[in-house]
Coordinates of C-alpha atoms in Angstrom, one line a residue:
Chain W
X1 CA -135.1 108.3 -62.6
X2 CA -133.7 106.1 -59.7
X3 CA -130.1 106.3 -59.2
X4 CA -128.6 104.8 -62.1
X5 CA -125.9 102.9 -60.4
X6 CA -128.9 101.3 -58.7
X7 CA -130.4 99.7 -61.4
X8 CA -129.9 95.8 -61.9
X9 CA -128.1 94.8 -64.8
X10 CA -130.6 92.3 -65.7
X11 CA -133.4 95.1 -65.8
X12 CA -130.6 97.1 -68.7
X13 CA -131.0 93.5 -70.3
X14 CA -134.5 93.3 -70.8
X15 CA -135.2 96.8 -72.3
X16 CA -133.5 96.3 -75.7
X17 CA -136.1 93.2 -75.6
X18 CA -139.3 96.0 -74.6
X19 CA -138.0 98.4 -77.3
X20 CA -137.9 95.5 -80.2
X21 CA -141.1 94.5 -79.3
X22 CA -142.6 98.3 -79.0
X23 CA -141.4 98.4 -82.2
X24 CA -142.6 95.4 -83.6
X25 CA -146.3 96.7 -81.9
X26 CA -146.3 100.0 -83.5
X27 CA -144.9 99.5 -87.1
X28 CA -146.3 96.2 -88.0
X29 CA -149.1 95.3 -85.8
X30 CA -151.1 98.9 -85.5
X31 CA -151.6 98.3 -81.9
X32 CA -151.4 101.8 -80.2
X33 CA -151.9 100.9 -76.2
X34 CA -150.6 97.7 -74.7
X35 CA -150.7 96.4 -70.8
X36 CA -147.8 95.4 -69.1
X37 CA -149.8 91.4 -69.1
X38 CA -149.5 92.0 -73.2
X39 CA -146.1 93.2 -73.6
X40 CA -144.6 90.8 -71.1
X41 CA -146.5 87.9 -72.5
X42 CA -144.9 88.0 -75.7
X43 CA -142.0 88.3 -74.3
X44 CA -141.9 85.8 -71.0
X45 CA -141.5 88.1 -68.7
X46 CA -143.7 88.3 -65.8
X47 CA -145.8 91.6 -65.9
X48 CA -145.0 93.0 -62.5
X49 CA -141.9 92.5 -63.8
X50 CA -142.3 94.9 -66.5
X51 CA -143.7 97.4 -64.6
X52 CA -141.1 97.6 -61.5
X53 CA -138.1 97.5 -64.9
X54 CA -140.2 100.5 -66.2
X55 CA -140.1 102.0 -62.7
X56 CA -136.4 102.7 -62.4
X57 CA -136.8 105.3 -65.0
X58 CA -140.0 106.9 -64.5
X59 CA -143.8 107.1 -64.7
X60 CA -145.3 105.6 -67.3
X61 CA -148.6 104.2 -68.7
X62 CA -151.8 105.0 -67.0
X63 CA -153.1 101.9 -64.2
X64 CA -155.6 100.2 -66.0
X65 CA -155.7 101.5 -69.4
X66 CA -151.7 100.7 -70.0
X67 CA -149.4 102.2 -72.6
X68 CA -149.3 104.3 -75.1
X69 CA -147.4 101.9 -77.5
X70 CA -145.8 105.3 -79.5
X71 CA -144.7 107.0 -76.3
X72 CA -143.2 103.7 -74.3
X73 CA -141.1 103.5 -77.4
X74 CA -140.1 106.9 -77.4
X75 CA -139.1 106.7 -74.4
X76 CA -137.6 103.2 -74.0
X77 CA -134.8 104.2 -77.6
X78 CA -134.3 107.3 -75.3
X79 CA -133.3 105.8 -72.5
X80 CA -131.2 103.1 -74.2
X81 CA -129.8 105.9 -76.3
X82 CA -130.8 104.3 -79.6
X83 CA -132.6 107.1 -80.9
X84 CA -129.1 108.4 -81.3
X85 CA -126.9 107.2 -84.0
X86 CA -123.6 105.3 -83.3
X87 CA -120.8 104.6 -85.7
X88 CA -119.3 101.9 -85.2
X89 CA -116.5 100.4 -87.1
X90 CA -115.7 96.1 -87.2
X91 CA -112.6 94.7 -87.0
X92 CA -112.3 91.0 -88.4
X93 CA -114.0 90.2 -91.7
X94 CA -114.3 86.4 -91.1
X95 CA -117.9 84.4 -91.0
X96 CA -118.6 86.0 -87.9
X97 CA -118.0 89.3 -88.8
X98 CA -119.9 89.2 -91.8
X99 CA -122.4 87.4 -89.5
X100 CA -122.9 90.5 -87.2
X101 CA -122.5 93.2 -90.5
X102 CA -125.5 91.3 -92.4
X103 CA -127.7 91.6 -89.0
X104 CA -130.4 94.2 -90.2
X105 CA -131.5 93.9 -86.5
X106 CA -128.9 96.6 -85.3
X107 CA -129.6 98.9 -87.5
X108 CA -132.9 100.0 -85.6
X109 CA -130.3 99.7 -82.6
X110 CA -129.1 103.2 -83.6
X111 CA -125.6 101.6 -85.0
X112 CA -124.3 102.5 -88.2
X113 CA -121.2 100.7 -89.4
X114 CA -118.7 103.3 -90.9
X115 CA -115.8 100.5 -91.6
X116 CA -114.5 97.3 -91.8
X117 CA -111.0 96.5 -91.6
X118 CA -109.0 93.3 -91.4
X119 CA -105.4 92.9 -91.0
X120 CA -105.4 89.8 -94.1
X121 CA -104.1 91.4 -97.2
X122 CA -106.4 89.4 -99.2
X123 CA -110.0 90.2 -97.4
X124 CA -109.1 93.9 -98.7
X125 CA -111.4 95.6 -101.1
X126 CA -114.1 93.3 -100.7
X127 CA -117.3 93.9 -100.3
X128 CA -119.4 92.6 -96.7
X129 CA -122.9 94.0 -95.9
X130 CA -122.5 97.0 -98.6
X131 CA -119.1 97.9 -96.7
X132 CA -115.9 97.7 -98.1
X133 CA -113.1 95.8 -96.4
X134 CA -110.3 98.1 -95.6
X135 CA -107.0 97.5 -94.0
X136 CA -106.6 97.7 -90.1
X137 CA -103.7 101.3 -91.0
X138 CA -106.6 102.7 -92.3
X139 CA -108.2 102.6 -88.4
X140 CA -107.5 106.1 -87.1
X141 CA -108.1 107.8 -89.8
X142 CA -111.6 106.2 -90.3
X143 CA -112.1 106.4 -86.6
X144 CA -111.5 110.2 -86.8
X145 CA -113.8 111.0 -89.4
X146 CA -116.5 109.6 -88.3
X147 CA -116.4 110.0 -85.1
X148 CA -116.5 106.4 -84.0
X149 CA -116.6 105.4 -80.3
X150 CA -118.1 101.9 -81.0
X151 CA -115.7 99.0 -82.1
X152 CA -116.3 95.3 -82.3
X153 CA -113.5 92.5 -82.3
X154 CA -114.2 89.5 -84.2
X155 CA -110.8 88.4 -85.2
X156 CA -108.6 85.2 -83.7
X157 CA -108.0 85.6 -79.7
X158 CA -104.2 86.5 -80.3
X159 CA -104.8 89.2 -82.1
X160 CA -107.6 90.5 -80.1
X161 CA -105.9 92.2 -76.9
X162 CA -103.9 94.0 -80.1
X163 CA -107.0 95.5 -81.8
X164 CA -108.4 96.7 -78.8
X165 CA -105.3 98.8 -77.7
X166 CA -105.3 100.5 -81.7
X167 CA -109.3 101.1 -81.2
X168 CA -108.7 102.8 -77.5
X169 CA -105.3 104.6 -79.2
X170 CA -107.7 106.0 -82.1
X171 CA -110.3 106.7 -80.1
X172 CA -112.9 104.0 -79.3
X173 CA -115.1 104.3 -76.1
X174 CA -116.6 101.0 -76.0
X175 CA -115.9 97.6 -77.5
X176 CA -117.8 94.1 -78.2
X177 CA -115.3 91.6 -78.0
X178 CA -116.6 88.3 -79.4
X179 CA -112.7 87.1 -79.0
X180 CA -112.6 84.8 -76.0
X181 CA -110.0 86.5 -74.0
X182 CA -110.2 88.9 -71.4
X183 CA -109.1 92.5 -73.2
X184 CA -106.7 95.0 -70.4
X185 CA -108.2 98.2 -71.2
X186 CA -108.5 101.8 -69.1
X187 CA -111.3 102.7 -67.0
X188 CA -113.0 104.9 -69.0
X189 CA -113.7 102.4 -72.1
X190 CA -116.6 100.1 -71.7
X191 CA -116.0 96.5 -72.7
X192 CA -118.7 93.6 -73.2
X193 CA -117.6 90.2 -73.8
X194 CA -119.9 88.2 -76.0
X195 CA -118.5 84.7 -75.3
X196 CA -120.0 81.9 -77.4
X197 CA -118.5 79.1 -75.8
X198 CA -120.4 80.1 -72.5
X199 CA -123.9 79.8 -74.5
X200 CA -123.6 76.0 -75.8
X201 CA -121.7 74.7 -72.0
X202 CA -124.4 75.8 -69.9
X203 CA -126.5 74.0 -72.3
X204 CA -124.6 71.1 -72.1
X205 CA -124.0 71.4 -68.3
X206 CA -128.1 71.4 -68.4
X207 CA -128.2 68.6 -70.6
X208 CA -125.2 66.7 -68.6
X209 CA -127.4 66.6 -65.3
X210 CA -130.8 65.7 -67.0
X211 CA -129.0 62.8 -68.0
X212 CA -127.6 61.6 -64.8
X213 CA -130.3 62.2 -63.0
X214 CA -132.5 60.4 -65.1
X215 CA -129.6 57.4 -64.6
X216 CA -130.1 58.2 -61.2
X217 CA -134.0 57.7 -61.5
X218 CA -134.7 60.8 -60.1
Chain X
X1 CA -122.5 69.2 -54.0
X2 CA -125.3 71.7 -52.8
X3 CA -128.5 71.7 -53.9
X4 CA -128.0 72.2 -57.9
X5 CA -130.9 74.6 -58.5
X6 CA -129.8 77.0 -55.8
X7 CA -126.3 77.4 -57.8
X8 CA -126.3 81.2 -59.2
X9 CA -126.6 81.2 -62.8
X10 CA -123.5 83.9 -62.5
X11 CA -121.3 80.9 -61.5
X12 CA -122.8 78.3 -64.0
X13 CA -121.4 80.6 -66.6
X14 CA -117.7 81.2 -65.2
X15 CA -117.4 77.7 -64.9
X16 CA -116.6 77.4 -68.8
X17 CA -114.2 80.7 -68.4
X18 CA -112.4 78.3 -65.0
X19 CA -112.1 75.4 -67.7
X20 CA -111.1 77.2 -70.6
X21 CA -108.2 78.4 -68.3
X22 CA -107.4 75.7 -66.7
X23 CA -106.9 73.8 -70.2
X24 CA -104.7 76.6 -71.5
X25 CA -102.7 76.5 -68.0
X26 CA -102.3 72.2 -68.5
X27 CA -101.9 71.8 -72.3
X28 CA -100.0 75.5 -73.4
X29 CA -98.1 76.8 -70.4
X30 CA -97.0 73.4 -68.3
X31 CA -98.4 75.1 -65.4
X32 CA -99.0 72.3 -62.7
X33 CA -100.5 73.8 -59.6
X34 CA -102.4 77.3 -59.7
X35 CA -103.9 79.5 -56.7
X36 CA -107.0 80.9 -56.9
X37 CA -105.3 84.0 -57.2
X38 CA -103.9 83.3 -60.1
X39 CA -107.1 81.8 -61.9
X40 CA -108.8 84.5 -61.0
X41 CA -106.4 87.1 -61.7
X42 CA -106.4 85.9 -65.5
X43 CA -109.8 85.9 -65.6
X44 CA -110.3 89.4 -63.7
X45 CA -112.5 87.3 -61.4
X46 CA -111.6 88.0 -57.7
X47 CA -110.1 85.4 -55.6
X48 CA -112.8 85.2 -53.0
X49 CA -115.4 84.3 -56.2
X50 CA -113.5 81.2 -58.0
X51 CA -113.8 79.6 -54.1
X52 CA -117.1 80.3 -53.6
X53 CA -117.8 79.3 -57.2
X54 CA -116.0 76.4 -57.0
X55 CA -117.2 75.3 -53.2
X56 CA -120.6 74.8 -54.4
X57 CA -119.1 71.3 -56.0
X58 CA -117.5 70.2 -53.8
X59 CA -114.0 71.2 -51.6
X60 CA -110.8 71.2 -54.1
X61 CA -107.3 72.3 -53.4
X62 CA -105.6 72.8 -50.6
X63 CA -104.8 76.2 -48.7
X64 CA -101.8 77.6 -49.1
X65 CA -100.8 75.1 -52.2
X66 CA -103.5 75.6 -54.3
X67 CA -105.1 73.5 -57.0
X68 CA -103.8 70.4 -59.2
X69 CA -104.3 72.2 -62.6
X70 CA -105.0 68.8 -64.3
X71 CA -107.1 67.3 -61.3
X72 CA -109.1 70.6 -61.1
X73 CA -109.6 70.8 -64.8
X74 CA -110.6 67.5 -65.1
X75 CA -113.4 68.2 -61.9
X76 CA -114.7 71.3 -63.4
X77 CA -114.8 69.3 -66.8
X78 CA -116.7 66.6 -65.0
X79 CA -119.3 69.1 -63.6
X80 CA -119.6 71.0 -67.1
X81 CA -120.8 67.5 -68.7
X82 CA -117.9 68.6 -71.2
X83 CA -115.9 65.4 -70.7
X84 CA -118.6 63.6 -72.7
X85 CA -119.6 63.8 -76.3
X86 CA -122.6 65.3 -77.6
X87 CA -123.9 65.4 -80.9
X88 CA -125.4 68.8 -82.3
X89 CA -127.4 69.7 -85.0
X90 CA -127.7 73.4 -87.1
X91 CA -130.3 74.3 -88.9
X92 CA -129.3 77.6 -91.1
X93 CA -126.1 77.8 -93.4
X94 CA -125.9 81.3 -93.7
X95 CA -123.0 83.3 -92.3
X96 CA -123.5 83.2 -88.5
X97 CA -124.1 79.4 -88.8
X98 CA -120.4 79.2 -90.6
X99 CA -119.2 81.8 -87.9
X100 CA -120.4 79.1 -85.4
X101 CA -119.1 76.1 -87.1
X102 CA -115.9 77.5 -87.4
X103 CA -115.5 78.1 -83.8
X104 CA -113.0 75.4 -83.0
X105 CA -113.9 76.5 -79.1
X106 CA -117.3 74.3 -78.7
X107 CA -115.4 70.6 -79.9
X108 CA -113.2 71.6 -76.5
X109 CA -116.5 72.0 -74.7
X110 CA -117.6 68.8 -76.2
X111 CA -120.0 69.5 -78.8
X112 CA -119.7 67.4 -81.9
X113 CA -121.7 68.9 -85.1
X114 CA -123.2 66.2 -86.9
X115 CA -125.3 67.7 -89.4
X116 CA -125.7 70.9 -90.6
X117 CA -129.3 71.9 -92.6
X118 CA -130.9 74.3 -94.4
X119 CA -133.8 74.9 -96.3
X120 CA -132.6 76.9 -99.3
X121 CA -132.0 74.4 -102.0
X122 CA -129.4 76.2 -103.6
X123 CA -127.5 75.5 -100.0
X124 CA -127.4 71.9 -100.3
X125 CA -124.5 69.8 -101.0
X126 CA -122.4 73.3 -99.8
X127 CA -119.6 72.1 -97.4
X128 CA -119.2 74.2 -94.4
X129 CA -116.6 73.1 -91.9
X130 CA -115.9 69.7 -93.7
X131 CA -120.0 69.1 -92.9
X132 CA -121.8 68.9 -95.8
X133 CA -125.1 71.5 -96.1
X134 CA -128.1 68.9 -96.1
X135 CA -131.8 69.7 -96.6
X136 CA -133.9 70.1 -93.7
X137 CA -135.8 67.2 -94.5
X138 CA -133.1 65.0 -93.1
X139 CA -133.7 66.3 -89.7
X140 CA -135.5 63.2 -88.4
X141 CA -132.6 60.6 -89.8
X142 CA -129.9 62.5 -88.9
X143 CA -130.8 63.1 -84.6
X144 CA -132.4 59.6 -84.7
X145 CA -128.7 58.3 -86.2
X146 CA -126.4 60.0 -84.5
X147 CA -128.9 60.3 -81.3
X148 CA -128.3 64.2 -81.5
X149 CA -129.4 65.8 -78.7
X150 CA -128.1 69.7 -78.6
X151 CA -129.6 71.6 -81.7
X152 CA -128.5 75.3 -82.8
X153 CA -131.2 77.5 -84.9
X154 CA -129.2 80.1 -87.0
X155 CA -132.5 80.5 -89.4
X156 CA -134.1 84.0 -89.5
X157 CA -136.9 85.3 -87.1
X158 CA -140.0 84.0 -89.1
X159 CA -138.5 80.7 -89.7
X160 CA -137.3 79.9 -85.7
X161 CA -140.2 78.4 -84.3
X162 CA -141.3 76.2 -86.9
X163 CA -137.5 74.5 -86.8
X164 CA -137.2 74.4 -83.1
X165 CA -141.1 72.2 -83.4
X166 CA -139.5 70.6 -86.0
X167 CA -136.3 69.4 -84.0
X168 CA -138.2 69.0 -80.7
X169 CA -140.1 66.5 -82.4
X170 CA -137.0 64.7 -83.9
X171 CA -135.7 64.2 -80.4
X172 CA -134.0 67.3 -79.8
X173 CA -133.6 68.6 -75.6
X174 CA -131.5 71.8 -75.7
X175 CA -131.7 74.3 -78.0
X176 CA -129.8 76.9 -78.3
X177 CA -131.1 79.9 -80.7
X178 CA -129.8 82.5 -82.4
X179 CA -133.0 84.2 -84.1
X180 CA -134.4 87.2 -81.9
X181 CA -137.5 85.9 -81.1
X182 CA -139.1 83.8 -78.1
X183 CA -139.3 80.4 -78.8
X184 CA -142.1 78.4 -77.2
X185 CA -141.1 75.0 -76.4
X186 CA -142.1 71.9 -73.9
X187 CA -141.3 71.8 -70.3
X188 CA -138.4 69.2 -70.8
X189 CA -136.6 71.3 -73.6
X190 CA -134.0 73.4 -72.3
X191 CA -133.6 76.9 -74.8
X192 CA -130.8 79.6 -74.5
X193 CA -131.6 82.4 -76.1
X194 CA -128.6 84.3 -77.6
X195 CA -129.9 87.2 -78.5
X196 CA -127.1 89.7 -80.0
X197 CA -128.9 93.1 -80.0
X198 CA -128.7 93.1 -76.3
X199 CA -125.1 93.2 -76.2
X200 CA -124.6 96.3 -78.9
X201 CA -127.6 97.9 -76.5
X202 CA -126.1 97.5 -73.9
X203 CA -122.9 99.2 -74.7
X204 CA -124.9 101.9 -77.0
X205 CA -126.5 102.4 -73.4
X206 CA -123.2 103.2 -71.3
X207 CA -122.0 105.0 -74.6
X208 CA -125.3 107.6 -74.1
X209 CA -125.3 107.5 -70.2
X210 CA -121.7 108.8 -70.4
X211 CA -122.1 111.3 -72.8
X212 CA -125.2 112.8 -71.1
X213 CA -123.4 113.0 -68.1
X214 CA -120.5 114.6 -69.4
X215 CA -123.0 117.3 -71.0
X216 CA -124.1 117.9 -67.6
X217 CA -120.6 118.9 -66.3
X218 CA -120.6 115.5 -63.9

């Protein structure tokens, strides 16, 4: 493997997309060797493409006959680390938390939700993909045993930078933040912002210049 | 302005983050003039990067003073398309589509939800939001009547193409989806792809990088 600092985030990005679709090849489709052309097809990504992402972390396929569909996937969940399993506990029982606990899709990702808290009295006890809300006291206790180093915010903005600091205090290595608000947290703990607002303005900022440079004539 | 399509992609999505702050700076805190320093600082965005960002629109501020808070928020507003009005549709009332038309965030951004469908009967006449659930047979009336433009797909994998045909035809230019699948769509339709298993991946993948290397002894 290439040095790992080396590798461009955007190549990290399309891997979980490679895996899915590995997946999708071998355990409903039967297909057992693919071609970098095929995989990237279905995904819109330009097969040299594929091949120089694969590149970073080894060898694989054979030139002209492709990939062994079984192996690529192997080796793809290994390299993302989703052949592992890793709790993960959500914090925030609104829409979008139940949202992100109904998503079968992560599942396969090698995430396993081991709790759900909120810090609303009234959420508590109920029920939200098969998981029981809990309150937010209950965190280091169900951090510790489980052994959970995944945490997800989905509660209001004020309450966010909060959460994170009792997830890091109990424990947590790396946190999804879906609150729109930058979190303060120490070096060692990983922290990915998933920002919805940014999705639907560079849509509109797309939309915004179609439009005036159609008025334009352009 | 420069030459639009050579504007990174990077700074076309901290512009919303710049605008986001910049309203909280005017409308909450009273704060009149701001350095970039200070933006950036709040956004953990260096200094250096809100100019550059910013200088590819055009030259605001003034050195050693600083921008107008209002004047620059209204300019980055201006250059989002988020000082105008556009009318969205979503198609699939399940949990994530509540999450999303919940977010009071996106009317800020200028996105105005004017119908919200679904094909499960049992959905209809639901209110989510104050927008009642209608059946996705209204598509056509409800973009041609409110001249919708911006649609959101929130319907599961299978289902995605066939309603992103379905609202290209009614009229629909941006799309922004939600279900993990490529969407194949016209030249002139604009599609984001918000695909959430890429963000749990890519923290599962720090998660495992880390905890190999710490089994190594680095």
């Amino acid at each position: 493997m290439k040095d790992r600092e080396s590798i461009p985030k955007a190549t990290i990005e399309r891997l979980p997309l490679y895996y899915r679709c590995l997946d999708k090849l071998a355990n409903f489709e039967d297909v057992d060797v693919v071609s970098s052309k095929d995989l990237g097809g279905r995904l819109g990504i330009p097969p040299t493409q594929v091949r120089k992402d694969l590149s970073y972390y080894g060898e694989f396929g054979r030139r002209g006959v492709g990939y062994d569909v079984f192996d690529l996937k192997r080796s793809v969940g290994r390299i993302l680390g989703v052949d592992e399993v890793w709790t993960t506990i959500l914090v925030g029982a609104g829409n979008l938390g139940r949202a992100l606990v109904d998503y079968k899709g992560f599942e396969k990702m090698g995430m396993k939700l081991v709790g759900v808290m909120d810090a609303d009295l009234s959420k508590i006890g109920n029920k939200i993909g098969g998981v029981e809300v809990q309150s937010i006291k209950k965190m280091d206790e169900i951090v510790s045993e489980n052994d959970a180093k995944l945490g997800i915010i989905t509660v209001p903005t004020d309450a966010a930078q909060e959460v994170a600091d009792e997830m890091i205090e109990s424990g947590i290595k790396a946190i999804w933040n879906f609150a729109p608000t930058r979190l303060h947290v120490p070096e060692d703990v990983t922290v990915r912002n998933e920002d919805l607002a940014i999705g639907i303005v560079s849509l509109i900022y797309h939309l915004s210049w179609k439009k005036r440079d159609e008025e334009e004539g352009k």
